[in-house]
Structures are given as C-alpha cells and as structure tokens.
CSV table of C-alpha atoms in Angstrom, one decimal:
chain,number,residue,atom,x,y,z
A,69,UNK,CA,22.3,-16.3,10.5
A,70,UNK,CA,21.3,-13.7,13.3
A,71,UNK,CA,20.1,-15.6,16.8
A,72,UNK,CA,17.0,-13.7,15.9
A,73,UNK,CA,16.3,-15.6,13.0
A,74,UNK,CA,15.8,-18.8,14.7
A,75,UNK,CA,12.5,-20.1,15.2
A,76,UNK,CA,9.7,-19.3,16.6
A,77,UNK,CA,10.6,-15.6,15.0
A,78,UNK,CA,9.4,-13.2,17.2
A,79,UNK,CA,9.7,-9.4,18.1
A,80,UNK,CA,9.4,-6.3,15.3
A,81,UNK,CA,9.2,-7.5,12.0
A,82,UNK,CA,8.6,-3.8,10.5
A,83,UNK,CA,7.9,-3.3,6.6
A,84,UNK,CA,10.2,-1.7,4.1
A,85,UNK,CA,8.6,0.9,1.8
A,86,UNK,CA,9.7,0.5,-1.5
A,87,UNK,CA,12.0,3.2,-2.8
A,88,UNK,CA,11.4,5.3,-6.1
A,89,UNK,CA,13.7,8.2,-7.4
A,90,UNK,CA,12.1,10.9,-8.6
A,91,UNK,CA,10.9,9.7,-11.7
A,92,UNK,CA,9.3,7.0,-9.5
A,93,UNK,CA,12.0,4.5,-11.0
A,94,UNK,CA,13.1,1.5,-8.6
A,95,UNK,CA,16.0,3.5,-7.1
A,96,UNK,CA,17.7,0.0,-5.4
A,97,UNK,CA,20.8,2.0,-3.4
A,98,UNK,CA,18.1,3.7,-1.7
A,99,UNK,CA,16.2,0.2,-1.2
A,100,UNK,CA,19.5,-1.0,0.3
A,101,UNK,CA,19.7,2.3,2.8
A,102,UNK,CA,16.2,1.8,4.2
A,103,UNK,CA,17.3,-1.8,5.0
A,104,UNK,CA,20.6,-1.3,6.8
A,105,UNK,CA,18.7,1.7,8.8
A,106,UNK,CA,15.8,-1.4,9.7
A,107,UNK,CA,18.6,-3.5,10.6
A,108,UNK,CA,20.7,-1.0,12.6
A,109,UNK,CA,17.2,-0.1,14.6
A,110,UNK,CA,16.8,-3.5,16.0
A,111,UNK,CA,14.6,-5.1,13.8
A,112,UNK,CA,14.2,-8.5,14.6
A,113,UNK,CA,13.3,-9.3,10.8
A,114,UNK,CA,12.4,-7.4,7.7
A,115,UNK,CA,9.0,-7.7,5.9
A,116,UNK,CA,9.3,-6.7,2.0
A,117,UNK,CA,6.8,-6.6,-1.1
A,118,UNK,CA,4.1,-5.9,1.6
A,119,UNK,CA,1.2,-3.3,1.4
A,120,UNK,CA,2.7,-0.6,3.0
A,121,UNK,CA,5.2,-1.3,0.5
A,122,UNK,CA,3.7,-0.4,-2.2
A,123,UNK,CA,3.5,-4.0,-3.9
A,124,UNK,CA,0.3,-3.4,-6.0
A,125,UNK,CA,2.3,-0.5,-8.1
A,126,UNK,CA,5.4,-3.3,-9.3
A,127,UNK,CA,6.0,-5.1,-12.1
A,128,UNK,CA,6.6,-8.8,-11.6
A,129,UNK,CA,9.8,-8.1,-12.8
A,130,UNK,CA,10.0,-5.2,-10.2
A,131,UNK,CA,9.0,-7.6,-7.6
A,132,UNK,CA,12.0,-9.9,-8.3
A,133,UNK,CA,14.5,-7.0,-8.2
A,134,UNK,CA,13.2,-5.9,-5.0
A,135,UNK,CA,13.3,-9.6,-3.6
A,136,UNK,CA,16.8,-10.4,-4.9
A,137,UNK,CA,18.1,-7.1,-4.0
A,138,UNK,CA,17.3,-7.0,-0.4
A,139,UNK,CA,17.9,-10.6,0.4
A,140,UNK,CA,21.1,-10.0,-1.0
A,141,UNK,CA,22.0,-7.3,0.9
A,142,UNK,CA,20.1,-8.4,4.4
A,143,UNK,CA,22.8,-11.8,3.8
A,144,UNK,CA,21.5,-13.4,6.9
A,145,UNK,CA,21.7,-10.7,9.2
A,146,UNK,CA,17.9,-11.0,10.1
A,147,UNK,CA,15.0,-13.4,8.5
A,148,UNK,CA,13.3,-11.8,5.5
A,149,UNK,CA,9.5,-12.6,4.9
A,150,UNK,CA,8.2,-11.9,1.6
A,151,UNK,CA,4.4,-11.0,1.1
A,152,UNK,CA,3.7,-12.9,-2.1
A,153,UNK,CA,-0.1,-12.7,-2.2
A,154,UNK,CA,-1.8,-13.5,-5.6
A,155,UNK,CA,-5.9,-14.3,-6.5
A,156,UNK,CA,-4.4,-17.4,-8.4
A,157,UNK,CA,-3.2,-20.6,-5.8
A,158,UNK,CA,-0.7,-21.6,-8.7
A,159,UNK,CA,0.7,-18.4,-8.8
A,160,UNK,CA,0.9,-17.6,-5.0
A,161,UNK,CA,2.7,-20.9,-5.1
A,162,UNK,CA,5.4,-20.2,-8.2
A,163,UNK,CA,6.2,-16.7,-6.3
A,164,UNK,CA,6.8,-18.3,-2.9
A,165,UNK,CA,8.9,-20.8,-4.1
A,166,UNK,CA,10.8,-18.1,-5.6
A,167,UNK,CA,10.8,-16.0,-2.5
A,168,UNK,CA,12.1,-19.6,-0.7
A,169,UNK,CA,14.8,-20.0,-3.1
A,170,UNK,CA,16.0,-16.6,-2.7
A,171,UNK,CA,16.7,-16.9,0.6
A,172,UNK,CA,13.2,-16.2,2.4
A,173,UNK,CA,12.5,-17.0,6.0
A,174,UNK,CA,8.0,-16.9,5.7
A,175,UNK,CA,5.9,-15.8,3.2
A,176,UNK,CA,3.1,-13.6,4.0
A,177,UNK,CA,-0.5,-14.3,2.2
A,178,UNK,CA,-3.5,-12.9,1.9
A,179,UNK,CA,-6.8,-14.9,1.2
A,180,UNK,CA,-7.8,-14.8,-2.7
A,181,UNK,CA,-9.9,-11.5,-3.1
A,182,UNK,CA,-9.5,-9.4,-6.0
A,183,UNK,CA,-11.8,-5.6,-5.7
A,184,UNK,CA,-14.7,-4.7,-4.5
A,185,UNK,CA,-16.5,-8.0,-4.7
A,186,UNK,CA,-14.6,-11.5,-6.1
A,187,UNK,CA,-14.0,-13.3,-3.3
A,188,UNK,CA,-13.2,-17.0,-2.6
A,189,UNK,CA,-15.4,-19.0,0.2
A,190,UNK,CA,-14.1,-20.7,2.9
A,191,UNK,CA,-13.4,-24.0,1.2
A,192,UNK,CA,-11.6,-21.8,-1.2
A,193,UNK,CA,-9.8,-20.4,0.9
A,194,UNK,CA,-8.7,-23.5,2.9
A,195,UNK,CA,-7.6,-25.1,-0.4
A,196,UNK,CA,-5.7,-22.1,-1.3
A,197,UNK,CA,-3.4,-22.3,1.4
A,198,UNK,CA,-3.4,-26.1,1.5
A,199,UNK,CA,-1.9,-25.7,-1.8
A,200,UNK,CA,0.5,-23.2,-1.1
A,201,UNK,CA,1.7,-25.1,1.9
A,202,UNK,CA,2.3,-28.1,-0.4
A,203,UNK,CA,4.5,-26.4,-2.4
A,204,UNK,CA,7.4,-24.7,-0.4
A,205,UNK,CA,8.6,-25.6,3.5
A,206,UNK,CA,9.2,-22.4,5.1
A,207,UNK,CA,6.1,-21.3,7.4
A,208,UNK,CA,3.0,-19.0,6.3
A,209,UNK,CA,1.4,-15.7,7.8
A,210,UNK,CA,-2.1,-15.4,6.8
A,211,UNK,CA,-2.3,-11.8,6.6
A,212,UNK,CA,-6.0,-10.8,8.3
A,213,UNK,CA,-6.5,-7.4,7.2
A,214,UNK,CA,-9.7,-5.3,6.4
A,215,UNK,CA,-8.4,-4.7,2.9
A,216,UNK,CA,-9.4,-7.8,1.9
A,217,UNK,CA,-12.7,-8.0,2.4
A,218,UNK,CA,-12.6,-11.4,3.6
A,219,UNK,CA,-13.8,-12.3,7.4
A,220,UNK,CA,-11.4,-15.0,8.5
A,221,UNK,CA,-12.7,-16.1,11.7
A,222,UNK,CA,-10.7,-17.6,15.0
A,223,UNK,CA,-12.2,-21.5,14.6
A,224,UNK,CA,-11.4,-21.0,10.8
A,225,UNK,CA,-7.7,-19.3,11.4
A,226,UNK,CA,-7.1,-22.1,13.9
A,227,UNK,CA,-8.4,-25.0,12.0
A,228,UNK,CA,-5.8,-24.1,9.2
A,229,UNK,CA,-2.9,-23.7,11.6
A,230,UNK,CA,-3.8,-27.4,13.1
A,231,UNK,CA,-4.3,-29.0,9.4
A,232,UNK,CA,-2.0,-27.2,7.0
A,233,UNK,CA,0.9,-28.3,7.8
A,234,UNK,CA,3.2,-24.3,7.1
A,235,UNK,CA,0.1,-22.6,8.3
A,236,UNK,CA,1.8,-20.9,11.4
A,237,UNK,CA,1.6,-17.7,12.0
A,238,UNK,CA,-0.9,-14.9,11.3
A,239,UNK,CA,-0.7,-11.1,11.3
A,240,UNK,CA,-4.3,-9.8,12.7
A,241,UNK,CA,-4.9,-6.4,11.8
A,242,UNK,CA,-8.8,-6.1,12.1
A,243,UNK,CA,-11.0,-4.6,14.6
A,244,UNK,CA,-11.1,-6.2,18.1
A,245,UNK,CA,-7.8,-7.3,17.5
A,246,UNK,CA,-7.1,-8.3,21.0
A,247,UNK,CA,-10.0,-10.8,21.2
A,248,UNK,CA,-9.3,-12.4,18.1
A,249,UNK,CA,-5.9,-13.4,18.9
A,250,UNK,CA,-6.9,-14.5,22.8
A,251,UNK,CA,-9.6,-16.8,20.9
A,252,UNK,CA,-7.1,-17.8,18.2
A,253,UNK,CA,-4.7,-19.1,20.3
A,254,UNK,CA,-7.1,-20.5,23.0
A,255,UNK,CA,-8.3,-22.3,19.9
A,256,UNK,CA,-5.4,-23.2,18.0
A,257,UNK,CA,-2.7,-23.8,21.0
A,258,UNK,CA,0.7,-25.0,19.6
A,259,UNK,CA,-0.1,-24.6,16.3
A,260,UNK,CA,-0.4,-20.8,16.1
A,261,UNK,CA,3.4,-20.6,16.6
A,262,UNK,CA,3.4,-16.5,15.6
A,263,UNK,CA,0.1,-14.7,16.6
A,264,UNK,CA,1.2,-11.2,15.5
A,265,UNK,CA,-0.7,-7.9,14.8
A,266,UNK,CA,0.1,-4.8,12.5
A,267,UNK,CA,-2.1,-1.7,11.5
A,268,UNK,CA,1.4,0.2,12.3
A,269,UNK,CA,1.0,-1.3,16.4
A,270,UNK,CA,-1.3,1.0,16.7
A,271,UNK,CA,-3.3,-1.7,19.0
A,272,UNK,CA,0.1,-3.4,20.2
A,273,UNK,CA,-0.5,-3.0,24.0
A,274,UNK,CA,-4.0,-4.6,24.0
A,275,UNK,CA,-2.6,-7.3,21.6
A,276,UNK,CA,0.4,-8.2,23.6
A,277,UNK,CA,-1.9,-8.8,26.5
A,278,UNK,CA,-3.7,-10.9,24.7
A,279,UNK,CA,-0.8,-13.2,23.7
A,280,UNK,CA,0.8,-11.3,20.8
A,281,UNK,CA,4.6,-12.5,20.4
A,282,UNK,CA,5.4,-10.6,17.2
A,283,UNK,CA,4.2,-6.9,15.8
A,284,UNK,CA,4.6,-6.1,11.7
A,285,UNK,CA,4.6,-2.0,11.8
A,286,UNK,CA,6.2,0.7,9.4
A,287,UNK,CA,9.6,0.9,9.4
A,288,UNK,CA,9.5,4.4,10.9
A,289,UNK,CA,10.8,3.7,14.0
A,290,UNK,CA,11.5,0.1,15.1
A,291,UNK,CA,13.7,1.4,17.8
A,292,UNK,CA,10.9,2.4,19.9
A,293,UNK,CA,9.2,-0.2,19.1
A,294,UNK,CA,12.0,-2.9,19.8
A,295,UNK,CA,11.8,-1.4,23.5
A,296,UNK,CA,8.6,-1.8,24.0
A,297,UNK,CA,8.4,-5.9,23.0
A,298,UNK,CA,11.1,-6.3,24.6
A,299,UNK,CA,10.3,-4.9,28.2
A,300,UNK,CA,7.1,-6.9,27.9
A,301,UNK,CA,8.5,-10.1,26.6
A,302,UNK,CA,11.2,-9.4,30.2
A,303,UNK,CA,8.1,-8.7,32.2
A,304,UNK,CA,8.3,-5.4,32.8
A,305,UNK,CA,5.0,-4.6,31.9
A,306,UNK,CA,4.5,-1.3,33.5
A,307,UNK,CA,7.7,0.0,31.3
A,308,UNK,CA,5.9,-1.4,28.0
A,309,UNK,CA,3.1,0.5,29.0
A,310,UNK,CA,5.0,3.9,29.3
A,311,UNK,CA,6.8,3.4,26.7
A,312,UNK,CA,3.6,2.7,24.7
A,313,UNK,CA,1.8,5.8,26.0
A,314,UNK,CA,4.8,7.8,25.6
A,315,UNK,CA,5.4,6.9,21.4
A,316,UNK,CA,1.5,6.5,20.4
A,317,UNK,CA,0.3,10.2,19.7
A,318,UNK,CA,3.1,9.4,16.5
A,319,UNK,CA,1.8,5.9,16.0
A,320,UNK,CA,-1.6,7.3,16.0
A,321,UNK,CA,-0.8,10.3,13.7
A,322,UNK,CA,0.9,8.0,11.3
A,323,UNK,CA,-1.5,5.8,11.5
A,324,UNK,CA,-4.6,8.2,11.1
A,325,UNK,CA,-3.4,10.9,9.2
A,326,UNK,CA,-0.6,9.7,6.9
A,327,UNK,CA,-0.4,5.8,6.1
A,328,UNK,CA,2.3,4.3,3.8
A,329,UNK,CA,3.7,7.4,3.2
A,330,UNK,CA,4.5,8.4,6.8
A,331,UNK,CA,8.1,6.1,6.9
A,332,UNK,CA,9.5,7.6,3.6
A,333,UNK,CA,9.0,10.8,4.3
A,334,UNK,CA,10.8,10.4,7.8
A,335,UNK,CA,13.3,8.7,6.1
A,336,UNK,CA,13.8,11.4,3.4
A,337,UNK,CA,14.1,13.9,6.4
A,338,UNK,CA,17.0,11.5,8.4
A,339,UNK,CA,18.8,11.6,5.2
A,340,UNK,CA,18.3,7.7,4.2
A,341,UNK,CA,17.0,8.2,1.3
A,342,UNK,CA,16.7,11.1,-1.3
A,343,UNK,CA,12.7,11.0,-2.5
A,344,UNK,CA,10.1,10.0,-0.3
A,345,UNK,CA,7.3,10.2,-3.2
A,346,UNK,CA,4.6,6.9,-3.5
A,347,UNK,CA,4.2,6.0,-7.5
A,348,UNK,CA,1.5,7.8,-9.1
A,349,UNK,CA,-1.6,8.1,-8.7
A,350,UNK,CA,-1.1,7.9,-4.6
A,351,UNK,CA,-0.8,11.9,-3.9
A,352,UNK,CA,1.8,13.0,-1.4
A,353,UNK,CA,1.3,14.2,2.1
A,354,UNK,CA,-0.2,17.4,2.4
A,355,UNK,CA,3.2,20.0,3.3
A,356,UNK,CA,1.0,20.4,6.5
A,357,UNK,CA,0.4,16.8,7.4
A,358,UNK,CA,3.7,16.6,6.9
A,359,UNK,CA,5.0,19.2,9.2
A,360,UNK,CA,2.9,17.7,11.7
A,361,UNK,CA,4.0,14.4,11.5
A,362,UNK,CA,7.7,15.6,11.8
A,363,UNK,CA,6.8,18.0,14.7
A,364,UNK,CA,5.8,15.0,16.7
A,365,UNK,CA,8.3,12.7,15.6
A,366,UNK,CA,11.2,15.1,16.9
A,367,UNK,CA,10.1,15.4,20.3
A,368,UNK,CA,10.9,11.9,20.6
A,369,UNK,CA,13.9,11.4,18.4
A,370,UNK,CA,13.7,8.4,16.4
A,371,UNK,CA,16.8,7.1,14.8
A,372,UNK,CA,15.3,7.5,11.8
A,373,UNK,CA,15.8,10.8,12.1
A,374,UNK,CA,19.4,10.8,12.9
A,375,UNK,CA,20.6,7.3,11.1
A,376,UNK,CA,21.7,9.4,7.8
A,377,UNK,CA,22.4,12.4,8.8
C-alpha cells in the first residue's frame, strides 16, 4: 500500500466521474483511464460512487461493477473511499460492508434524506450512523453538504465523532465552511481525525486556515491542487496562497458554471477518455460554456489536458 494510505489520510482525495460510452453504457476501460490519470496527478486517494459521480443514475448492480472495477485496478496504490449513502441504516450498512470487503479504505455517508422533504431527526441520525459504525471497521466521512437538506451542526458533528466509535472524518461543504470546521475541531479535538471540505475547493484557502487537513474536489486537476496542500501542509503559506489565486478563476468557473460535468469534458479533450456525456436526463454543457471552461483551463495547463494525448 502507498505511504499515503496510511492513517490519518490526508491531502487531495478528488472524485472520479463515472464513465459512460455513448450510449451512456458503463464503459469500465474508460473508468480505469480516469483512475490511472487521478493516480498519475498526485492524488493522495480516490473518492468513487460519489455525487459528482453520478451515483444517483446506477444500478446497484452498476454500483458493484464500478466498485470492484476500480479497486481492482487502484490495487493499493492509493486508499479508495466509497460513498455508500442510502435512506435505509440496514442498507447503508450491507453496501459498506461490501465496499470494506472489496478493498475500501472509508466510506462516505450522507445523513438519511430522501427529496424535497423526508428527513430523519437528530436522534435518527445519530442512530443511523451508530449503526453503520457497528457494522464495518474502517473510518466514516459524514458528508455535510447542502443537497441534503439536513443542518448537521458543529456540537452535533462533534458529539458523533467522540461517541461513534468509526465516526472520524467529515467532508463540510456548506456555507461558512471555514467557521464550521474551526468550531468542529475546537469541539471535537482528537476525535475529528479528517476535517475536510469539498464544493470542488472552491473555499479551500479559508478552510485550510481553519484547520482543514484533507480537500474532496473534481478530478479535473489534482495536480494543482496537490501543490497547493502541500505548500501549506510545509508552511509555505504565502505559496498556497498564490497558487490558490492563481488556479481559482477555473475552480470558480467549474464550480459556477459547469458542475459534475466540468472533469469529463476536460478529460474528453486530454484524450483520457472518448465521451464526456452525463446519463440522461442531465443536459450537456452548453458548446459555449464549454469553450469557456477549456479557454481557461489551457492558460494553466493541467495534466489533464496533456495525460492522454
């Protein structure tokens, strides 16, 4: 196993998009491209079956493809976390014992929700995870994201990370950021062993400062992203900073304008993959949105850009 796979894991964990051909079929040789580009970027780890990847348009029998497929191919070379969020505890539990068996390093949750308006309290929600931690032994992220619909505060986020015993880490992705990860880990001290954020690090200077050891972005270009953990993590602050300022008018374009479709269709034009389409009925970019999005990304040539060609 990499070095970087030991624990506590920190660094870029980014998120693999899940890759269709163009009859928006599982196209797995694809799947496997997208991972060795991840790999050969610097990822510190590899995030699958995520949001960004597209995990609400599988099959459950597309999810375990997907799962077996990558950890087959990752073999070791960097810790794999697998999202396995589900309404049902029992279920949340059988797919991350599955995801453990196969070779997973964390499994990423999000708190029960399911549209517009079923939600679970916060007993609920304490049980829910109480019972996922009782049935595997590799750590938790509670995923805190505004797509939930669920307010997770700090005391609550710390109180599970002190009680539950695989409750260790937690990806904040929610307004204010910053603040809720200085009062989550004021709170929860030694317990919160991962205090990460996401939203595609568009907030990842403000979070750092606040204690962040570990960012979940795209997959679009953890090479820049790599350097920019890095320098802070050595304490050369002021280089993280240009470094930051110098890549965020493309974190905040991908972030604004284009979302989950932003990596694949990078990735489609460094030759990694051959269709960058989302399953129906997500529409694709707009050719214009697109344009832009390349525009900017070649003035500061990503790997992603160059890794297939």
């Amino acid at each position: 196993m990499n070095p970087a796979s030991a624990r506590p894991y920190r660094g870029v964990f980014p998120v693999a998009p899940t890759i269709f051909d163009d009859r928006g079929e599982l196209d797995l040789d694809g799947q496997r491209r997208c991972i060795d580009f991840m790999i050969d970027a610097g990822s510190n780890g590899i995030c699958i079956l995520a949001n960004f990847s597209e995990q609400f348009v599988l099959t459950d029998a597309e999810r375990d493809l997907v799962l077996d497929a990558v950890l087959k191919h990752v073999a070791g070379r960097v810790p794999v976390i697998v999202t396995t969020t589900h309404f049902a505890s029992h279920i949340c539990a059988e797919r991350s014992r599955r995801a453990e068996q196969a070779g997973a390093a964390m499994v990423m949750v999000m708190p029960p929700y399911h549209g517009a308006t079923i939600r679970a309290g916060e007993a609920g929600i304490y049980e829910f995870f109480a019972t996922l931690s009782d049935a595997i032994e590799i750590p938790i992220m509670i995923q805190d994201a505004p797509v939930s619909g669920t307010a997770l505060s700090a005391p609550f986020l710390a109180r599970m990370a002190k009680e539950i015993a695989n409750v260790a880490y937690f990806k904040i992705e929610v307004p204010y950021a910053a603040a809720k990860l200085r009062e989550m880990i004021r709170l929860g001290g030694d317990a919160v062993e991962g205090p990460w954020d996401g939203e595609e690090a568009i907030t990842l200077m403000a979070d750092l400062d606040a204690g962040a050891t570990g960012t979940m972005p795209s997959a679009a270009y953890p090479d820049a992203l790599r350097r920019i953990v890095d320098d802070f993590a050595a304490g050369r602050r002021d280089a993280a900073m240009a470094g930051y300022a110098r890549w965020l008018p493309l974190i905040n374009y991908e972030n604004r304008q284009c979302g989950l479709l932003a990596c694949k269709a990078l990735m489609k034009e460094g030759g990694i993959i051959a269709c960058e389409g989302a399953r129906h009925p997500i529409p694709p970019l707009h050719p214009a949105t697109r344009a832009g999005l390349v525009e900017i990304a070649r003035t500061l040539d990503p790997l992603i850009l160059r890794w297939g060609r």
